[in-house]
XYZ file of C-alpha atoms in Angstrom:
302
model
C 143.124 119.320 -22.935
C 139.420 120.373 -23.204
C 137.040 117.341 -22.788
C 135.269 116.429 -25.926
C 131.268 117.228 -25.529
C 129.371 114.215 -27.263
C 126.223 115.828 -26.570
C 126.332 116.536 -30.213
C 127.140 113.457 -31.422
C 124.379 111.292 -33.192
C 125.005 107.971 -34.691
C 122.288 108.766 -37.104
C 124.387 111.172 -38.585
C 127.587 108.657 -39.670
C 124.514 106.703 -41.060
C 123.110 109.806 -43.393
C 127.412 110.661 -44.139
C 127.846 106.903 -45.246
C 124.634 107.109 -47.195
C 125.241 110.384 -49.166
C 129.004 109.328 -49.596
C 127.577 106.077 -51.522
C 124.796 107.669 -53.439
C 126.073 111.001 -54.121
C 122.412 112.291 -53.904
C 120.665 113.694 -51.134
C 117.470 112.276 -52.575
C 118.805 108.859 -52.863
C 120.242 109.095 -49.357
C 116.899 110.221 -48.224
C 115.606 106.991 -49.481
C 118.332 104.740 -48.511
C 117.633 106.094 -44.858
C 114.022 105.927 -44.977
C 113.655 109.970 -44.413
C 112.329 112.851 -46.262
C 114.465 114.593 -48.525
C 113.916 117.586 -46.073
C 115.115 115.525 -43.431
C 118.225 114.640 -44.869
C 119.083 118.156 -45.907
C 118.440 119.250 -42.183
C 121.079 116.399 -41.413
C 123.553 117.532 -43.927
C 123.477 120.853 -41.961
C 123.821 119.141 -38.646
C 126.977 117.205 -40.213
C 128.705 120.128 -41.467
C 128.430 121.716 -37.922
C 129.607 118.804 -36.246
C 132.585 117.794 -38.514
C 133.320 121.809 -39.318
C 133.404 121.296 -42.671
C 130.960 121.565 -46.022
C 131.388 117.671 -46.672
C 129.314 117.472 -49.647
C 129.293 120.252 -52.273
C 126.768 120.267 -55.404
C 128.591 120.066 -58.503
C 125.945 119.812 -61.210
C 123.082 117.139 -60.072
C 125.764 115.399 -57.739
C 126.743 116.318 -54.195
C 130.459 115.806 -54.635
C 132.531 114.837 -51.483
C 134.806 117.620 -49.959
C 138.759 116.623 -49.034
C 137.857 116.250 -45.457
C 135.155 113.886 -46.055
C 136.758 111.516 -48.278
C 139.517 111.439 -45.425
C 137.029 110.427 -42.980
C 134.656 108.341 -44.787
C 137.024 105.166 -44.467
C 136.873 105.609 -40.211
C 133.185 105.978 -40.423
C 132.560 102.627 -42.562
C 135.000 100.822 -39.977
C 132.897 102.205 -37.104
C 129.360 101.551 -38.535
C 130.955 97.935 -39.448
C 131.966 97.417 -35.933
C 128.905 98.650 -34.200
C 126.808 96.375 -37.038
C 129.069 93.251 -36.687
C 130.520 93.739 -33.197
C 128.193 95.513 -31.104
C 124.357 94.835 -32.009
C 125.299 91.141 -33.347
C 125.262 88.551 -30.852
C 127.757 85.832 -31.494
C 127.012 82.465 -31.267
C 128.768 80.261 -28.925
C 130.242 76.992 -30.172
C 132.361 74.930 -28.007
C 134.551 73.583 -30.771
C 135.576 77.136 -31.727
C 136.034 78.410 -27.949
C 139.741 79.033 -27.341
C 139.131 80.709 -23.855
C 139.260 79.671 -20.218
C 136.561 77.449 -18.374
C 136.969 78.677 -14.541
C 135.169 76.396 -12.364
C 134.885 76.374 -8.854
C 134.250 73.196 -6.350
C 134.468 72.296 -2.863
C 137.263 69.962 -1.921
C 135.369 66.973 -2.149
C 133.505 67.985 -5.352
C 137.087 68.466 -6.627
C 138.387 65.091 -5.753
C 135.674 63.190 -7.234
C 134.697 65.411 -10.545
C 137.830 67.463 -11.778
C 139.580 64.735 -13.573
C 136.252 63.523 -15.921
C 135.191 66.914 -16.058
C 138.406 68.069 -17.962
C 138.130 64.904 -20.057
C 134.380 65.815 -20.999
C 135.322 69.884 -21.553
C 138.463 69.177 -23.868
C 136.694 66.367 -25.770
C 134.311 69.159 -27.103
C 136.012 71.977 -26.617
C 139.370 70.965 -27.521
C 140.982 74.520 -28.010
C 140.175 75.674 -24.829
C 141.731 75.397 -21.163
C 140.391 74.539 -17.760
C 141.294 76.007 -14.415
C 139.584 74.584 -10.825
C 139.162 76.903 -7.984
C 138.801 75.630 -4.476
C 135.766 77.363 -2.850
C 133.709 76.488 0.450
C 130.446 77.943 1.736
C 132.092 81.225 2.607
C 134.120 82.247 -0.088
C 132.396 81.117 -3.144
C 130.692 84.328 -4.005
C 133.778 86.505 -3.283
C 136.032 84.136 -5.685
C 133.363 83.668 -8.351
C 133.482 87.678 -8.646
C 136.885 88.223 -8.377
C 137.788 85.382 -10.846
C 134.951 85.309 -13.020
C 133.982 81.579 -12.291
C 131.602 79.982 -14.951
C 130.190 77.717 -12.409
C 130.544 76.417 -8.759
C 130.133 72.480 -7.653
C 129.415 71.959 -4.157
C 127.163 71.250 -1.158
C 126.577 74.844 -0.532
C 123.404 76.137 1.361
C 121.932 79.382 2.180
C 122.548 80.550 -1.630
C 123.668 84.409 -2.400
C 120.736 86.139 -4.075
C 122.515 86.620 -7.046
C 123.015 82.905 -7.759
C 120.857 80.171 -8.983
C 121.081 76.590 -8.769
C 120.519 73.172 -10.094
C 120.296 70.107 -8.026
C 122.415 67.869 -9.259
C 122.526 64.485 -6.658
C 121.746 63.872 -3.258
C 124.745 62.354 -1.263
C 124.848 59.491 1.197
C 127.254 58.453 4.164
C 129.498 55.427 4.494
C 131.849 54.327 7.365
C 135.574 54.283 5.574
C 138.258 52.032 6.948
C 141.557 50.005 6.134
C 140.354 46.432 6.736
C 143.770 45.477 7.422
C 144.042 47.307 10.362
C 140.151 47.722 11.438
C 138.267 44.258 11.777
C 134.525 44.664 12.052
C 131.284 42.907 10.830
C 128.542 44.127 8.489
C 126.135 44.956 9.579
C 128.695 47.460 12.197
C 127.475 47.284 15.656
C 127.502 50.693 17.923
C 130.420 49.265 20.077
C 132.461 48.594 17.218
C 131.773 52.439 15.658
C 132.897 54.202 19.286
C 135.492 51.418 20.236
C 137.697 52.599 17.252
C 139.479 56.000 16.945
C 137.927 58.455 14.266
C 139.282 60.861 11.684
C 137.085 63.365 10.522
C 136.797 65.586 7.145
C 135.974 68.986 8.988
C 136.307 72.023 6.400
C 136.172 74.211 9.660
C 138.708 72.252 11.759
C 135.826 71.148 14.440
C 136.566 68.239 16.095
C 132.468 67.580 16.749
C 129.937 67.143 14.463
C 126.089 66.118 14.334
C 127.229 62.359 14.761
C 128.503 63.355 18.017
C 125.090 64.679 19.230
C 123.436 61.946 17.747
C 125.499 59.483 19.915
C 124.870 61.231 22.911
C 121.372 60.898 22.770
C 122.059 57.165 22.488
C 124.037 57.321 25.299
C 127.495 56.753 23.118
C 130.787 58.984 23.129
C 133.388 58.314 20.344
C 137.064 59.071 20.400
C 137.742 61.520 17.549
C 141.850 61.768 17.102
C 142.217 63.411 13.938
C 140.532 65.658 11.779
C 141.099 67.324 8.180
C 139.815 69.739 5.528
C 141.183 67.641 2.924
C 139.715 64.427 1.409
C 143.263 63.373 -0.011
C 144.889 63.903 3.639
C 142.235 61.722 5.288
C 142.575 58.900 2.804
C 146.447 58.644 3.520
C 145.462 58.930 7.542
C 143.244 55.437 7.212
C 145.559 53.456 5.310
C 147.730 51.149 7.856
C 145.756 52.920 10.862
C 143.007 51.839 13.536
C 140.983 54.697 12.215
C 137.216 54.779 10.801
C 135.893 57.891 9.103
C 132.246 58.944 7.826
C 132.828 60.074 4.494
C 130.339 60.649 1.283
C 129.264 57.566 -0.499
C 130.852 58.373 -3.982
C 133.919 59.334 -2.290
C 133.983 55.850 -0.383
C 133.479 53.751 -3.385
C 136.260 55.733 -5.283
C 138.681 54.971 -2.338
C 137.540 51.600 -2.475
C 138.369 50.507 -5.814
C 141.533 52.412 -5.855
C 143.678 51.824 -2.310
C 142.103 48.981 -1.066
C 139.658 50.567 1.768
C 136.682 49.444 2.669
C 132.760 51.337 3.407
C 129.956 49.828 5.003
C 126.778 51.286 6.389
C 127.394 53.498 9.494
C 125.161 51.858 12.566
C 123.997 55.454 13.261
C 121.968 57.484 10.988
C 123.617 60.447 9.087
C 121.637 63.200 7.018
C 121.936 63.271 3.274
C 123.369 66.321 1.726
C 122.836 67.829 -1.914
C 125.518 68.685 -4.480
C 124.509 71.660 -6.224
C 125.615 73.394 -9.410
C 125.687 77.316 -8.955
C 125.754 80.259 -11.305
C 125.056 83.442 -11.713
C 121.717 85.207 -12.658
C 122.918 87.184 -14.897
C 124.361 84.281 -17.057
C 121.184 81.984 -16.725
C 120.316 82.663 -20.721
C 124.025 82.825 -21.855
C 124.854 80.162 -24.320
C 128.143 79.569 -22.715
C 126.855 79.007 -19.352
C 124.158 76.963 -20.564
C 126.498 74.450 -22.464
C 129.101 74.236 -19.455
C 126.119 73.769 -17.156
C 125.377 70.757 -19.450
C 128.243 69.098 -19.230
C 128.547 69.393 -15.565
C 125.498 67.885 -15.190
C 126.149 65.158 -17.372
C 129.623 64.330 -16.097
C 128.135 64.345 -12.336
C 124.848 62.489 -12.856
């Protein structure tokens, strides 16, 4: 099949056709299109070449459409209407009327803390929508954001990819979490107690050493790491009923204290804080839909 040549197709020809069909007059169509009568006559000649049909014939004082012109007029009306209403007019986003899927990437920690509250906040304001949470980390968030079309990413992610922007949500601190029925210590905890118990680690990469071990070594101490997991839920289950300590983010520790009878106290060793950030594509920064979900996330997390 011969490929269609779009070179001679001009949107203005369709606009002129519509004006001629509506007015049955070259002069009236020219006035409607804000061009001269001679320009409209020239446009009619171009239309006749494009459609291979006279399109409009003079009958008395009127330009009457040919049979072919009458057949294509509804299609041209639909095309111009679609271009005007669907292509050129930007639709305003309304959360209440949105029936699509919110795609939110979260690190394991962020998902444990914020997923339920995010779901509630989104569904309260956007009841017809759906929510899909995606587990991401520092290594794969760019790939998943692009392949899945994520609206936002939430977590402690540094070395931001240049295609993304970020907003600071809050700065996280650390506490030492344990089961008080299995671990006996005073507050403040001494370094001797801290290294006297075996430790569990939340370790995204499976490593059994962290900055804590380096700081302890400088002070002449060494702790025993018995187990590591990438998942915060696993760490909580490991702590219950066992003589284990675990350094965890403060918000997670407070949540576990309230719901699972664990205890959290300050660590005897200084541990650097970390930032929880909201990431989104630069290309979406001014989109109403993106602005809305970012505001919801900020209100939930803060």
